[in-house]
PDB file of C-alpha atoms in Angstrom:
ATOM      1  CA  MET A 327     -46.898 -10.926  -3.127  1.00 56.00           C
ATOM      2  CA  ILE A 328     -45.934 -12.529  -6.444  1.00 58.00           C
ATOM      3  CA  ILE A 329     -44.231  -9.303  -7.545  1.00 55.00           C
ATOM      4  CA  CYS A 330     -42.182  -9.197  -4.301  1.00 48.00           C
ATOM      5  CA  LEU A 331     -41.184 -12.841  -4.760  1.00 46.00           C
ATOM      6  CA  GLY A 332     -40.136 -12.139  -8.358  1.00 48.00           C
ATOM      7  CA  ILE A 333     -37.987  -9.186  -7.264  1.00 50.00           C
ATOM      8  CA  LEU A 334     -36.362 -11.276  -4.511  1.00 48.00           C
ATOM      9  CA  VAL A 335     -35.574 -14.141  -6.902  1.00 49.00           C
ATOM     10  CA  GLY A 336     -34.194 -11.647  -9.437  1.00 51.00           C
ATOM     11  CA  CYS A 337     -31.927 -10.078  -6.788  1.00 51.00           C
ATOM     12  CA  LEU A 338     -30.704 -13.465  -5.585  1.00 50.00           C
ATOM     13  CA  CYS A 339     -29.897 -14.598  -9.111  1.00 50.00           C
ATOM     14  CA  LYS A 340     -28.020 -11.384  -9.798  1.00 50.00           C
ATOM     15  CA  ALA A 341     -26.144 -11.657  -6.480  1.00 49.00           C
ATOM     16  CA  GLN A 342     -24.910 -15.144  -7.321  1.00 71.00           C
ATOM     17  CA  GLN A 343     -23.380 -14.255 -10.676  1.00 92.00           C
ATOM     18  CA  THR A 344     -20.028 -15.756 -11.627  1.00 94.00           C
ATOM     19  CA  TYR A 345     -17.228 -13.769 -13.269  1.00 94.00           C
ATOM     20  CA  PRO A 346     -13.744 -14.702 -14.534  1.00 91.00           C
ATOM     21  CA  LEU A 347     -10.808 -14.148 -12.173  1.00 89.00           C
ATOM     22  CA  LEU A 348      -9.507 -11.132 -14.092  1.00 86.00           C
ATOM     23  CA  THR A 349     -12.721  -9.146 -13.676  1.00 87.00           C
ATOM     24  CA  SER A 350     -12.354  -5.863 -11.809  1.00 86.00           C
ATOM     25  CA  LEU A 351     -14.315  -5.766  -8.551  1.00 84.00           C
ATOM     26  CA  ASP A 352     -15.707  -2.420  -9.728  1.00 86.00           C
ATOM     27  CA  ASN A 353     -17.609  -4.332 -12.416  1.00 83.00           C
ATOM     28  CA  VAL A 354     -19.343  -6.980 -10.296  1.00 91.00           C
ATOM     29  CA  PRO A 355     -22.429  -6.839  -8.095  1.00 93.00           C
ATOM     30  CA  ASN A 356     -22.328  -7.586  -4.388  1.00 93.00           C
ATOM     31  CA  MET A 357     -22.087 -11.303  -3.424  1.00 94.00           C
ATOM     32  CA  SER A 358     -20.690 -12.323  -6.827  1.00 95.00           C
ATOM     33  CA  HIS A 359     -18.297 -15.209  -7.359  1.00 96.00           C
ATOM     34  CA  ILE A 360     -14.940 -14.443  -8.998  1.00 94.00           C
ATOM     35  CA  LYS A 361     -13.768 -17.803 -10.367  1.00 95.00           C
ATOM     36  CA  ASP A 362     -10.468 -19.080 -11.738  1.00 94.00           C
ATOM     37  CA  THR A 363     -12.155 -20.293 -14.918  1.00 91.00           C
ATOM     38  CA  ASN A 364      -8.897 -20.359 -16.937  1.00 89.00           C
ATOM     39  CA  ASN A 365      -6.620 -21.928 -14.264  1.00 90.00           C
ATOM     40  CA  GLU A 366      -4.396 -18.846 -13.911  1.00 92.00           C
ATOM     41  CA  LEU A 367      -3.751 -19.710 -10.241  1.00 95.00           C
ATOM     42  CA  GLN A 368      -2.729 -23.333 -10.732  1.00 93.00           C
ATOM     43  CA  SER A 369       0.786 -22.577 -11.976  1.00 91.00           C
ATOM     44  CA  PHE A 370       1.732 -21.202  -8.538  1.00 96.00           C
ATOM     45  CA  VAL A 371       0.356 -24.066  -6.436  1.00 97.00           C
ATOM     46  CA  GLY A 372       3.005 -26.123  -4.624  1.00 98.00           C
ATOM     47  CA  THR A 373       5.684 -26.139  -1.925  1.00 98.00           C
ATOM     48  CA  TYR A 374       8.649 -23.831  -2.521  1.00 98.00           C
ATOM     49  CA  VAL A 375      11.891 -23.253  -0.595  1.00 98.00           C
ATOM     50  CA  SER A 376      14.555 -20.575  -0.450  1.00 98.00           C
ATOM     51  CA  MET A 377      17.233 -19.135   1.831  1.00 98.00           C
ATOM     52  CA  TYR A 378      17.412 -15.487   2.854  1.00 97.00           C
ATOM     53  CA  ASN A 379      19.796 -13.887   5.375  1.00 96.00           C
ATOM     54  CA  GLY A 380      20.574 -17.330   6.774  1.00 96.00           C
ATOM     55  CA  ASN A 381      16.915 -18.246   7.241  1.00 98.00           C
ATOM     56  CA  HIS A 382      15.285 -21.215   5.521  1.00 98.00           C
ATOM     57  CA  ILE A 383      11.852 -20.286   4.130  1.00 98.00           C
ATOM     58  CA  THR A 384       9.245 -22.789   2.983  1.00 98.00           C
ATOM     59  CA  LEU A 385       6.113 -21.515   1.235  1.00 98.00           C
ATOM     60  CA  TYR A 386       2.985 -23.655   0.962  1.00 98.00           C
ATOM     61  CA  ILE A 387       0.894 -22.180  -1.839  1.00 97.00           C
ATOM     62  CA  THR A 388      -2.608 -23.553  -2.320  1.00 96.00           C
ATOM     63  CA  LYS A 389      -5.655 -22.543  -4.284  1.00 96.00           C
ATOM     64  CA  GLU A 390      -8.781 -21.785  -2.263  1.00 94.00           C
ATOM     65  CA  THR A 391     -12.108 -21.635  -4.036  1.00 94.00           C
ATOM     66  CA  ASP A 392     -14.957 -19.327  -3.100  1.00 93.00           C
ATOM     67  CA  LYS A 393     -13.055 -17.570  -0.281  1.00 91.00           C
ATOM     68  CA  PHE A 394     -15.381 -14.974   1.252  1.00 89.00           C
ATOM     69  CA  PHE A 395     -14.129 -11.383   1.462  1.00 87.00           C
ATOM     70  CA  ASP A 396     -15.967  -8.540   3.153  1.00 85.00           C
ATOM     71  CA  TYR A 397     -14.734  -5.170   1.924  1.00 83.00           C
ATOM     72  CA  GLY A 398     -17.348  -3.248   3.902  1.00 86.00           C
ATOM     73  CA  ASN A 399     -19.347  -1.884   0.983  1.00 89.00           C
ATOM     74  CA  GLN A 400     -18.945  -5.083  -1.036  1.00 90.00           C
ATOM     75  CA  GLN A 401     -18.896  -8.782  -0.190  1.00 93.00           C
ATOM     76  CA  ILE A 402     -17.628 -11.295  -2.741  1.00 93.00           C
ATOM     77  CA  TYR A 403     -16.504 -14.880  -3.085  1.00 95.00           C
ATOM     78  CA  MET A 404     -13.225 -15.309  -4.923  1.00 94.00           C
ATOM     79  CA  ASP A 405     -10.807 -18.057  -5.926  1.00 96.00           C
ATOM     80  CA  VAL A 406      -7.413 -17.092  -4.501  1.00 95.00           C
ATOM     81  CA  LEU A 407      -3.896 -18.263  -3.847  1.00 96.00           C
ATOM     82  CA  SER A 408      -3.292 -18.746  -0.140  1.00 95.00           C
ATOM     83  CA  VAL A 409       0.266 -18.776   1.169  1.00 96.00           C
ATOM     84  CA  LYS A 410       1.283 -20.344   4.453  1.00 95.00           C
ATOM     85  CA  TYR A 411       4.895 -20.602   5.497  1.00 96.00           C
ATOM     86  CA  ILE A 412       7.542 -21.822   7.901  1.00 97.00           C
ATOM     87  CA  ILE A 413      10.658 -19.760   8.539  1.00 98.00           C
ATOM     88  CA  LYS A 414      13.590 -21.375  10.340  1.00 98.00           C
ATOM     89  CA  SER A 415      16.843 -19.838  11.505  1.00 97.00           C
ATOM     90  CA  SER A 416      20.192 -21.196  10.295  1.00 95.00           C
ATOM     91  CA  SER A 417      20.330 -23.296  13.480  1.00 96.00           C
ATOM     92  CA  GLY A 418      16.927 -24.865  12.685  1.00 96.00           C
ATOM     93  CA  ASN A 419      14.840 -22.958  15.241  1.00 97.00           C
ATOM     94  CA  ILE A 420      11.350 -22.106  14.025  1.00 97.00           C
ATOM     95  CA  LEU A 421      10.988 -18.328  13.868  1.00 96.00           C
ATOM     96  CA  GLN A 422       7.459 -18.294  12.466  1.00 94.00           C
ATOM     97  CA  ASP A 423       5.078 -21.055  11.398  1.00 94.00           C
ATOM     98  CA  THR A 424       1.672 -20.440   9.826  1.00 92.00           C
ATOM     99  CA  LYS A 425       1.331 -23.822   8.123  1.00 92.00           C
ATOM    100  CA  ASN A 426      -1.383 -25.098  10.469  1.00 88.00           C
ATOM    101  CA  ILE A 427      -3.194 -21.822  11.112  1.00 85.00           C
ATOM    102  CA  ASP A 428      -6.726 -21.676   9.756  1.00 79.00           C
ATOM    103  CA  PHE A 429      -7.213 -18.081   8.668  1.00 72.00           C
ATOM    104  CA  PRO A 430     -10.777 -17.192   9.515  1.00 62.00           C
ATOM    105  CA  THR A 431     -12.166 -14.077   7.915  1.00 54.00           C
ATOM    106  CA  ASP A 432     -12.273 -12.262  11.267  1.00 53.00           C
ATOM    107  CA  ASN A 433      -8.564 -12.806  12.061  1.00 62.00           C
ATOM    108  CA  LEU A 434      -6.301 -12.314   9.085  1.00 73.00           C
ATOM    109  CA  LYS A 435      -3.024 -11.861  10.982  1.00 82.00           C
ATOM    110  CA  TYR A 436      -0.156 -13.562   9.087  1.00 87.00           C
ATOM    111  CA  SER A 437      -2.419 -14.365   6.130  1.00 91.00           C
ATOM    112  CA  ILE A 438      -1.323 -13.974   2.529  1.00 94.00           C
ATOM    113  CA  TYR A 439      -3.925 -14.021  -0.264  1.00 93.00           C
ATOM    114  CA  SER A 440      -3.788 -13.172  -3.949  1.00 94.00           C
ATOM    115  CA  VAL A 441      -5.625 -10.120  -5.193  1.00 89.00           C
ATOM    116  CA  TRP A 442      -4.615 -10.268  -8.840  1.00 88.00           C
ATOM    117  CA  VAL A 443      -3.011 -12.610 -11.354  1.00 90.00           C
ATOM    118  CA  THR A 444      -2.152 -12.100 -15.018  1.00 86.00           C
ATOM    119  CA  GLU A 445      -4.201 -13.931 -17.606  1.00 76.00           C
ATOM    120  CA  ASN A 446      -1.420 -16.313 -18.519  1.00 83.00           C
ATOM    121  CA  GLY A 447      -0.701 -17.143 -14.864  1.00 85.00           C
ATOM    122  CA  SER A 448       2.859 -15.796 -14.949  1.00 93.00           C
ATOM    123  CA  LYS A 449       2.516 -13.074 -12.279  1.00 96.00           C
ATOM    124  CA  ALA A 450       0.455 -12.753  -9.119  1.00 96.00           C
ATOM    125  CA  GLU A 451       0.006  -9.925  -6.637  1.00 96.00           C
ATOM    126  CA  LEU A 452      -0.771 -10.861  -3.047  1.00 96.00           C
ATOM    127  CA  ILE A 453      -1.544  -9.012   0.164  1.00 94.00           C
ATOM    128  CA  TYR A 454       0.194  -9.872   3.428  1.00 94.00           C
ATOM    129  CA  ASN A 455      -1.867  -8.754   6.407  1.00 90.00           C
ATOM    130  CA  GLY A 456       1.154  -8.427   8.642  1.00 91.00           C
ATOM    131  CA  THR A 457       2.140  -9.740  12.006  1.00 88.00           C
ATOM    132  CA  ASN A 458       0.970  -8.423  15.392  1.00 86.00           C
ATOM    133  CA  CYS A 459      -0.590  -4.952  15.124  1.00 86.00           C
ATOM    134  CA  ASN A 460      -0.432  -5.325  11.303  1.00 86.00           C
ATOM    135  CA  VAL A 461       3.289  -4.555  11.238  1.00 90.00           C
ATOM    136  CA  GLY A 462       4.563  -5.664   7.839  1.00 92.00           C
ATOM    137  CA  PHE A 463       1.238  -5.241   6.054  1.00 93.00           C
ATOM    138  CA  GLY A 464       2.089  -4.959   2.378  1.00 95.00           C
ATOM    139  CA  SER A 465       2.203  -6.430  -1.080  1.00 96.00           C
ATOM    140  CA  ILE A 466       3.976  -9.508  -2.370  1.00 97.00           C
ATOM    141  CA  ASN A 467       4.625 -10.074  -6.046  1.00 97.00           C
ATOM    142  CA  LEU A 468       5.246 -13.548  -7.432  1.00 97.00           C
ATOM    143  CA  LYS A 469       6.544 -14.200 -10.945  1.00 97.00           C
ATOM    144  CA  LYS A 470       6.916 -17.558 -12.646  1.00 96.00           C
ATOM    145  CA  VAL A 471      10.565 -17.945 -13.627  1.00 96.00           C
ATOM    146  CA  SER A 472      10.159 -21.522 -14.847  1.00 96.00           C
ATOM    147  CA  SER A 473       7.954 -24.529 -14.152  1.00 94.00           C
ATOM    148  CA  THR A 474       9.934 -25.105 -10.921  1.00 97.00           C
ATOM    149  CA  GLN A 475      10.855 -21.578  -9.793  1.00 98.00           C
ATOM    150  CA  ILE A 476       9.117 -18.397  -8.729  1.00 98.00           C
ATOM    151  CA  SER A 477      10.547 -14.983  -7.988  1.00 98.00           C
ATOM    152  CA  TRP A 478       9.427 -13.271  -4.741  1.00 98.00           C
ATOM    153  CA  GLY A 479       9.215  -9.552  -4.088  1.00 98.00           C
ATOM    154  CA  TYR A 480       7.838  -8.242  -0.774  1.00 97.00           C
ATOM    155  CA  ARG A 481       7.379  -4.604   0.116  1.00 93.00           C
ATOM    156  CA  PRO A 482       5.858  -3.852   3.539  1.00 93.00           C
ATOM    157  CA  ASN A 483       3.899  -0.621   3.987  1.00 89.00           C
ATOM    158  CA  ASP A 484       4.755  -0.309   7.665  1.00 74.00           C
ATOM    159  CA  THR A 485       7.701  -1.894   9.468  1.00 71.00           C
ATOM    160  CA  THR A 486       7.433  -0.366  12.940  1.00 75.00           C
ATOM    161  CA  THR A 487       4.879   0.538  15.565  1.00 76.00           C
ATOM    162  CA  THR A 488       4.694   2.430  18.823  1.00 74.00           C
ATOM    163  CA  ALA A 489       3.794   1.312  22.341  1.00 73.00           C
ATOM    164  CA  ASP A 490       0.580   3.350  22.244  1.00 76.00           C
ATOM    165  CA  LYS A 491      -0.539   1.530  19.068  1.00 81.00           C
ATOM    166  CA  CYS A 492       0.708  -1.936  19.994  1.00 85.00           C
ATOM    167  CA  PRO A 493       1.528  -3.558  23.357  1.00 87.00           C
ATOM    168  CA  PRO A 494       5.330  -3.841  23.688  1.00 84.00           C
ATOM    169  CA  ASN A 495       5.138  -7.505  24.753  1.00 88.00           C
ATOM    170  CA  LEU A 496       3.947  -8.618  21.261  1.00 88.00           C
ATOM    171  CA  ASP A 497       6.433  -9.826  18.654  1.00 87.00           C
ATOM    172  CA  THR A 498       6.316  -7.398  15.729  1.00 87.00           C
ATOM    173  CA  THR A 499       9.313  -8.843  13.885  1.00 89.00           C
ATOM    174  CA  ILE A 500       8.824  -9.280  10.147  1.00 92.00           C
ATOM    175  CA  TYR A 501      10.259 -12.721   9.400  1.00 94.00           C
ATOM    176  CA  LEU A 502       9.233 -12.854   5.742  1.00 96.00           C
ATOM    177  CA  PRO A 503      12.041 -11.874   3.360  1.00 97.00           C
ATOM    178  CA  VAL A 504      11.761  -8.148   2.629  1.00 96.00           C
ATOM    179  CA  THR A 505      13.479  -8.194  -0.738  1.00 97.00           C
ATOM    180  CA  LYS A 506      12.968  -8.279  -4.474  1.00 96.00           C
ATOM    181  CA  ASP A 507      13.732 -11.103  -6.925  1.00 97.00           C
ATOM    182  CA  LEU A 508      14.332 -13.843  -4.330  1.00 98.00           C
ATOM    183  CA  ILE A 509      14.112 -17.211  -6.118  1.00 98.00           C
ATOM    184  CA  PHE A 510      12.052 -20.024  -4.574  1.00 98.00           C
ATOM    185  CA  THR A 511      12.360 -23.555  -5.967  1.00 98.00           C
ATOM    186  CA  LYS A 512       9.449 -25.955  -6.121  1.00 98.00           C
ATOM    187  CA  GLN A 513       9.886 -29.177  -4.139  1.00 97.00           C
TER     188      GLN A 513
END
């Protein structure tokens, strides 16, 4: 009994290990915590605005600590950047608004989370989970241009769908700016 308890305590201690943000997931045990110990994420936090193709885009970038991710064969807790946004047409109509959506782990539609950041906090790679039927799923790269500006680059993996994969009554429009080097200014 004591041996079993010792093994269980040993496993729990190992499972709760903490690693720096730049640690590869290949090098951490299941249920580890990947922490922003050097504040690499902080330089991106804030509200940013830009215009693209006549649309007004506002990004709300926050830092979330200990966000749980389940990758199937590995579960981890990680400090991440979370991006919510509002996109308005030139006439002021809201095209898409995720500012007040709480992204639970079982419904990641519209969510944007960081997966990597450089050690000096000047670049971050994020994943966008796409809109309905995951249309637009892809990567977003952010680069610090200055203390008040970031550069945005978004490359979707898939931009279309078919009626047999996605009901035709769902909006599958990608409203995020699909471009490279778009400058956002901190408010």
